[in-house]
Structures are given as C-alpha cells and as structure tokens.
mmCIF file of C-alpha atoms in Angstrom:
data_model
loop_
_atom_site.group_PDB
_atom_site.id
_atom_site.type_symbol
_atom_site.label_atom_id
_atom_site.label_comp_id
_atom_site.label_asym_id
_atom_site.label_seq_id
_atom_site.Cartn_x
_atom_site.Cartn_y
_atom_site.Cartn_z
ATOM 1 C CA MET A 1133 13.908 -15.312 -0.319
ATOM 2 C CA LYS A 1134 11.817 -15.996 2.702
ATOM 3 C CA LYS A 1135 10.058 -13.868 5.318
ATOM 4 C CA THR A 1136 11.036 -14.880 8.805
ATOM 5 C CA GLU A 1137 9.229 -12.248 10.931
ATOM 6 C CA SER A 1138 6.609 -9.574 10.321
ATOM 7 C CA CYS A 1139 4.886 -6.782 12.211
ATOM 8 C CA ILE A 1140 1.884 -4.599 11.508
ATOM 9 C CA ILE A 1141 1.100 -1.471 13.482
ATOM 10 C CA GLU A 1142 -2.169 0.395 12.867
ATOM 11 C CA HIS A 1143 -5.304 1.494 14.691
ATOM 12 C CA SER A 1144 -3.525 1.425 18.115
ATOM 13 C CA LYS A 1145 -2.591 -2.215 17.691
ATOM 14 C CA ILE A 1146 0.683 -4.124 17.199
ATOM 15 C CA THR A 1147 0.517 -7.519 15.515
ATOM 16 C CA VAL A 1148 3.583 -9.768 15.196
ATOM 17 C CA ASN A 1149 3.485 -12.769 12.901
ATOM 18 C CA GLY A 1150 -0.310 -12.572 12.915
ATOM 19 C CA ASN A 1151 -0.622 -12.431 16.736
ATOM 20 C CA ALA A 1152 -1.719 -9.284 18.600
ATOM 21 C CA VAL A 1153 0.990 -8.363 21.105
ATOM 22 C CA PHE A 1154 -0.268 -4.897 22.158
ATOM 23 C CA GLU A 1155 -3.419 -2.925 21.892
ATOM 24 C CA SER A 1156 -4.321 0.494 23.273
ATOM 25 C CA ARG A 1157 -7.382 2.723 23.453
ATOM 26 C CA SER A 1158 -5.261 5.751 22.647
ATOM 27 C CA GLU A 1159 -6.695 7.984 19.998
ATOM 28 C CA THR A 1160 -3.482 9.720 18.971
ATOM 29 C CA PHE A 1161 -0.327 8.125 17.678
ATOM 30 C CA HIS A 1162 1.705 10.013 20.250
ATOM 31 C CA ASP A 1163 -0.196 8.453 23.157
ATOM 32 C CA PHE A 1164 -0.291 5.038 21.537
ATOM 33 C CA ALA A 1165 3.511 5.082 21.012
ATOM 34 C CA LYS A 1166 4.106 6.072 24.601
ATOM 35 C CA ASP A 1167 1.747 3.318 25.866
ATOM 36 C CA ALA A 1168 3.394 0.705 23.617
ATOM 37 C CA TYR A 1169 6.916 1.754 24.688
ATOM 38 C CA LYS A 1170 5.975 1.340 28.371
ATOM 39 C CA SER A 1171 4.002 -1.854 28.002
ATOM 40 C CA LEU A 1172 6.618 -3.595 25.834
ATOM 41 C CA GLU A 1173 9.414 -2.517 28.231
ATOM 42 C CA LEU A 1174 11.655 -1.337 25.392
ATOM 43 C CA ASN A 1175 14.060 0.601 27.639
ATOM 44 C CA TYR A 1176 15.667 2.861 25.037
ATOM 45 C CA PRO A 1177 15.585 6.438 26.404
ATOM 46 C CA LYS A 1178 16.390 8.016 23.023
ATOM 47 C CA PHE A 1179 12.916 6.881 21.902
ATOM 48 C CA HIS A 1180 11.314 9.854 23.723
ATOM 49 C CA LYS A 1181 13.305 12.336 21.586
ATOM 50 C CA MET A 1182 12.325 10.809 18.255
ATOM 51 C CA ASP A 1183 9.707 12.243 15.926
ATOM 52 C CA ASN A 1184 6.503 10.193 15.345
ATOM 53 C CA LEU A 1185 7.688 8.629 12.083
ATOM 54 C CA SER A 1186 10.869 7.399 13.755
ATOM 55 C CA LYS A 1187 8.854 6.077 16.716
ATOM 56 C CA LEU A 1188 6.568 4.166 14.343
ATOM 57 C CA ALA A 1189 9.454 2.635 12.413
ATOM 58 C CA PHE A 1190 11.364 1.936 15.614
ATOM 59 C CA LEU A 1191 8.452 0.161 17.301
ATOM 60 C CA ALA A 1192 7.816 -2.037 14.257
ATOM 61 C CA ALA A 1193 11.520 -2.843 13.898
ATOM 62 C CA GLU A 1194 11.820 -3.761 17.564
ATOM 63 C CA MET A 1195 9.040 -6.322 17.212
ATOM 64 C CA VAL A 1196 10.866 -8.023 14.342
ATOM 65 C CA LEU A 1197 14.505 -7.560 15.301
ATOM 66 C CA LYS A 1198 14.204 -8.170 19.036
ATOM 67 C CA ASN A 1199 17.533 -8.215 20.888
ATOM 68 C CA GLU A 1200 19.424 -10.386 18.445
ATOM 69 C CA ASP A 1201 22.652 -9.453 16.619
ATOM 70 C CA HIS A 1202 21.776 -7.507 13.512
ATOM 71 C CA ASN A 1203 25.029 -5.817 12.494
ATOM 72 C CA THR A 1204 24.776 -7.568 9.094
ATOM 73 C CA THR A 1205 21.086 -6.683 8.573
ATOM 74 C CA ALA A 1206 20.222 -4.048 5.975
ATOM 75 C CA VAL A 1207 17.165 -1.761 6.132
ATOM 76 C CA VAL A 1208 14.897 -0.879 3.196
ATOM 77 C CA LEU A 1209 11.809 1.157 4.072
ATOM 78 C CA ALA A 1210 9.325 3.301 2.156
ATOM 79 C CA ASN A 1211 6.301 5.516 2.673
ATOM 80 C CA ARG A 1212 4.141 8.049 0.858
ATOM 81 C CA SER A 1213 4.412 11.174 3.029
ATOM 82 C CA SER A 1214 8.163 11.253 3.578
ATOM 83 C CA SER A 1215 8.726 13.280 6.807
ATOM 84 C CA LEU A 1216 5.869 15.697 6.059
ATOM 85 C CA ASP A 1217 4.419 15.411 9.552
ATOM 86 C CA THR A 1218 7.623 16.661 11.140
ATOM 87 C CA ASP A 1219 8.250 19.124 8.301
ATOM 88 C CA PHE A 1220 4.997 20.929 9.159
ATOM 89 C CA LYS A 1221 5.842 21.062 12.847
ATOM 90 C CA TYR A 1222 9.246 22.535 12.002
ATOM 91 C CA GLN A 1223 7.705 25.066 9.654
ATOM 92 C CA GLU A 1224 5.238 26.121 12.394
ATOM 93 C CA SER A 1225 8.178 26.869 14.691
ATOM 94 C CA ILE A 1226 9.625 29.131 12.004
ATOM 95 C CA ASN A 1227 6.323 30.860 11.235
ATOM 96 C CA SER A 1228 5.459 31.722 14.852
ATOM 97 C CA GLN A 1229 6.256 35.374 15.479
ATOM 98 C CA GLU A 1230 5.594 35.061 19.243
ATOM 99 C CA ASN A 1231 7.487 31.772 19.756
ATOM 100 C CA TYR A 1232 10.025 31.905 16.948
ATOM 101 C CA PHE A 1233 12.503 29.200 17.711
ATOM 102 C CA PRO A 1234 13.338 26.722 14.939
ATOM 103 C CA SER A 1235 14.370 23.728 16.979
ATOM 104 C CA PRO A 1236 17.458 21.768 15.839
ATOM 105 C CA ALA A 1237 15.918 18.794 17.736
ATOM 106 C CA VAL A 1238 12.950 18.886 15.329
ATOM 107 C CA PHE A 1239 14.964 19.861 12.244
ATOM 108 C CA VAL A 1240 17.069 16.661 12.458
ATOM 109 C CA TYR A 1241 13.905 14.626 11.785
ATOM 110 C CA THR A 1242 12.948 16.485 8.589
ATOM 111 C CA LEU A 1243 14.357 13.672 6.497
ATOM 112 C CA PRO A 1244 12.546 10.307 6.351
ATOM 113 C CA ASN A 1245 15.732 8.251 6.398
ATOM 114 C CA ILE A 1246 16.410 9.377 9.993
ATOM 115 C CA CYS A 1247 14.105 6.589 11.153
ATOM 116 C CA VAL A 1248 16.396 4.124 9.383
ATOM 117 C CA GLY A 1249 19.340 5.719 11.250
ATOM 118 C CA GLU A 1250 17.527 5.336 14.623
ATOM 119 C CA ILE A 1251 17.001 1.624 13.944
ATOM 120 C CA SER A 1252 20.576 1.165 12.706
ATOM 121 C CA ILE A 1253 22.087 2.868 15.763
ATOM 122 C CA LYS A 1254 20.040 0.819 18.219
ATOM 123 C CA HIS A 1255 20.990 -2.467 16.518
ATOM 124 C CA LYS A 1256 24.548 -1.532 15.507
ATOM 125 C CA MET A 1257 23.757 -2.239 11.837
ATOM 126 C CA GLN A 1258 26.764 -1.700 9.567
ATOM 127 C CA THR A 1259 25.424 -2.393 6.134
ATOM 128 C CA GLU A 1260 23.151 -1.014 3.395
ATOM 129 C CA ASN A 1261 20.062 1.100 3.984
ATOM 130 C CA ALA A 1262 17.555 2.978 1.870
ATOM 131 C CA PHE A 1263 14.335 4.886 2.297
ATOM 132 C CA PHE A 1264 12.045 5.343 -0.705
ATOM 133 C CA ILE A 1265 9.076 7.609 -1.269
ATOM 134 C CA LEU A 1266 6.383 5.716 -3.207
ATOM 135 C CA ASP A 1267 2.722 6.365 -4.015
ATOM 136 C CA GLU A 1268 1.765 3.085 -2.303
ATOM 137 C CA PHE A 1269 3.326 0.035 -0.730
ATOM 138 C CA ASP A 1270 5.134 -1.884 -3.462
ATOM 139 C CA GLU A 1271 6.295 -5.180 -1.993
ATOM 140 C CA THR A 1272 7.744 -6.372 -5.312
ATOM 141 C CA PHE A 1273 9.957 -3.282 -5.575
ATOM 142 C CA LEU A 1274 11.177 -3.537 -1.985
ATOM 143 C CA ASN A 1275 11.789 -7.288 -2.271
ATOM 144 C CA ASP A 1276 13.703 -6.915 -5.543
ATOM 145 C CA TYR A 1277 15.874 -4.238 -3.979
ATOM 146 C CA ALA A 1278 16.415 -6.368 -0.864
ATOM 147 C CA GLU A 1279 17.286 -9.425 -3.005
ATOM 148 C CA GLN A 1280 20.048 -7.460 -4.726
ATOM 149 C CA ILE A 1281 21.498 -6.539 -1.357
ATOM 150 C CA LEU A 1282 21.352 -10.157 -0.180
ATOM 151 C CA LEU A 1283 22.845 -11.543 -3.418
ATOM 152 C CA SER A 1284 25.661 -9.004 -3.267
ATOM 153 C CA GLY A 1285 26.725 -10.388 0.074
ATOM 154 C CA LYS A 1286 26.462 -6.948 1.706
ATOM 155 C CA ALA A 1287 23.904 -8.245 4.259
ATOM 156 C CA GLU A 1288 22.601 -11.552 5.618
ATOM 157 C CA LYS A 1289 19.111 -10.215 6.267
ATOM 158 C CA VAL A 1290 17.047 -7.214 5.183
ATOM 159 C CA LEU A 1291 14.419 -5.428 7.231
ATOM 160 C CA CYS A 1292 11.872 -4.247 4.654
ATOM 161 C CA GLY A 1293 8.623 -2.379 4.974
ATOM 162 C CA TRP A 1294 6.220 0.503 4.820
ATOM 163 C CA THR A 1295 6.181 3.131 7.551
ATOM 164 C CA GLU A 1296 3.571 5.771 6.702
ATOM 165 C CA LEU A 1297 2.638 8.471 9.210
ATOM 166 C CA TYR A 1298 0.917 11.774 8.647
ATOM 167 C CA GLN A 1299 -0.844 13.439 11.571
ATOM 168 C CA ASP A 1300 -2.672 10.637 13.345
ATOM 169 C CA ASN A 1301 -2.982 8.406 10.278
ATOM 170 C CA TYR A 1302 -0.363 5.740 10.483
ATOM 171 C CA LYS A 1303 0.535 2.238 9.393
ATOM 172 C CA ALA A 1304 3.691 0.193 9.577
ATOM 173 C CA PHE A 1305 4.219 -3.138 7.952
ATOM 174 C CA VAL A 1306 7.743 -4.497 8.276
ATOM 175 C CA TYR A 1307 9.249 -7.896 7.638
ATOM 176 C CA LEU A 1308 12.602 -9.586 7.783
ATOM 177 C CA LEU A 1309 13.921 -11.295 4.605
ATOM 178 C CA THR A 1310 16.704 -13.832 4.176
ATOM 179 C CA LEU A 1311 17.882 -15.961 1.258
#
C-alpha cells in the first residue's frame, strides 16, 4: 500500500503533504474552523451545522480528497474521546432547568461515526466505513484494516486517520491509501 496524500491539523494550523496551507491565530477550535472554512473557500453550507469533531474530520478530509471523484473510497477513522465533546454539550442542555431543551441538532452528533457520514455525503462515497475508539493512534491497526478493504475489492482507496477533539484540544492526521 502507498500513501498518496496526507493532512495534519493541530495548533491552529493545516499542513498538507508537509506544506502549511493555512494558519490562524485563533485560540479556540471553533474560531479556527470558521477561519479555515472561509480562507480555504470550501463552500459547503452544511459545515456550519456540524459539531466540532465533524468539522475537524471534514476539514482534514477536504485537504486530502479535494474535489475528485471518491465514490469508491472507503473511510476508516479513529480517536480516543469518541464524541465526548458533543456528548457533554448535549447533557448540559438536558441538565439546565432554566433552558431545558435537548436539541435534536446536537443529539445527532453524539456518535463519533457521524463525522464519517458527513465526509461520505459530501463526496458521495458508497463503500465501507468504520470509526474506532482507541487509546492512541495505531497506524498499523488502521492500515491493516484498510488493506483488507482494498484487497476485498470493496474500495479503490481508503481515507484513514486520527481525528481527536475534546474541548479545545484537537489533532487530525489523515491520509489516503491505495494498493
């Protein structure tokens, strides 16, 4: 297998294939994501409705996938915190006696695989996908899983990576694999 593209997002910076493509002075992920979206001219209005984990995964995927045809590309992602950042926000909306209103718009993001769905919808992907919760980034595990997908013929490429976000601590590392 070979890596054809890669992207790292951390510390308010996006690096693609080793080259910085965007950097911001934003101190929060929310502001950084908004700045990156505008600067990179992504033009995908649904982005603004996503939770932060989905925004992180989406931004990283966009840098690697670009506007090419990816309907035969699979997605295999992992992180440590699952969707805990959004889970806490949803729980706060339930706990508030003054503003009790559990939002369905927040609830939909209380599963980590929703970020895979957001990427798949944007790129019309029609193949395998998985989201794993791991203690740490395990490239061997992700690559072995991706290799099985590629060897099975279910996909021509696999977007793999780590998309960890909890509060304002975040890091994405994604890469595209082919045989």
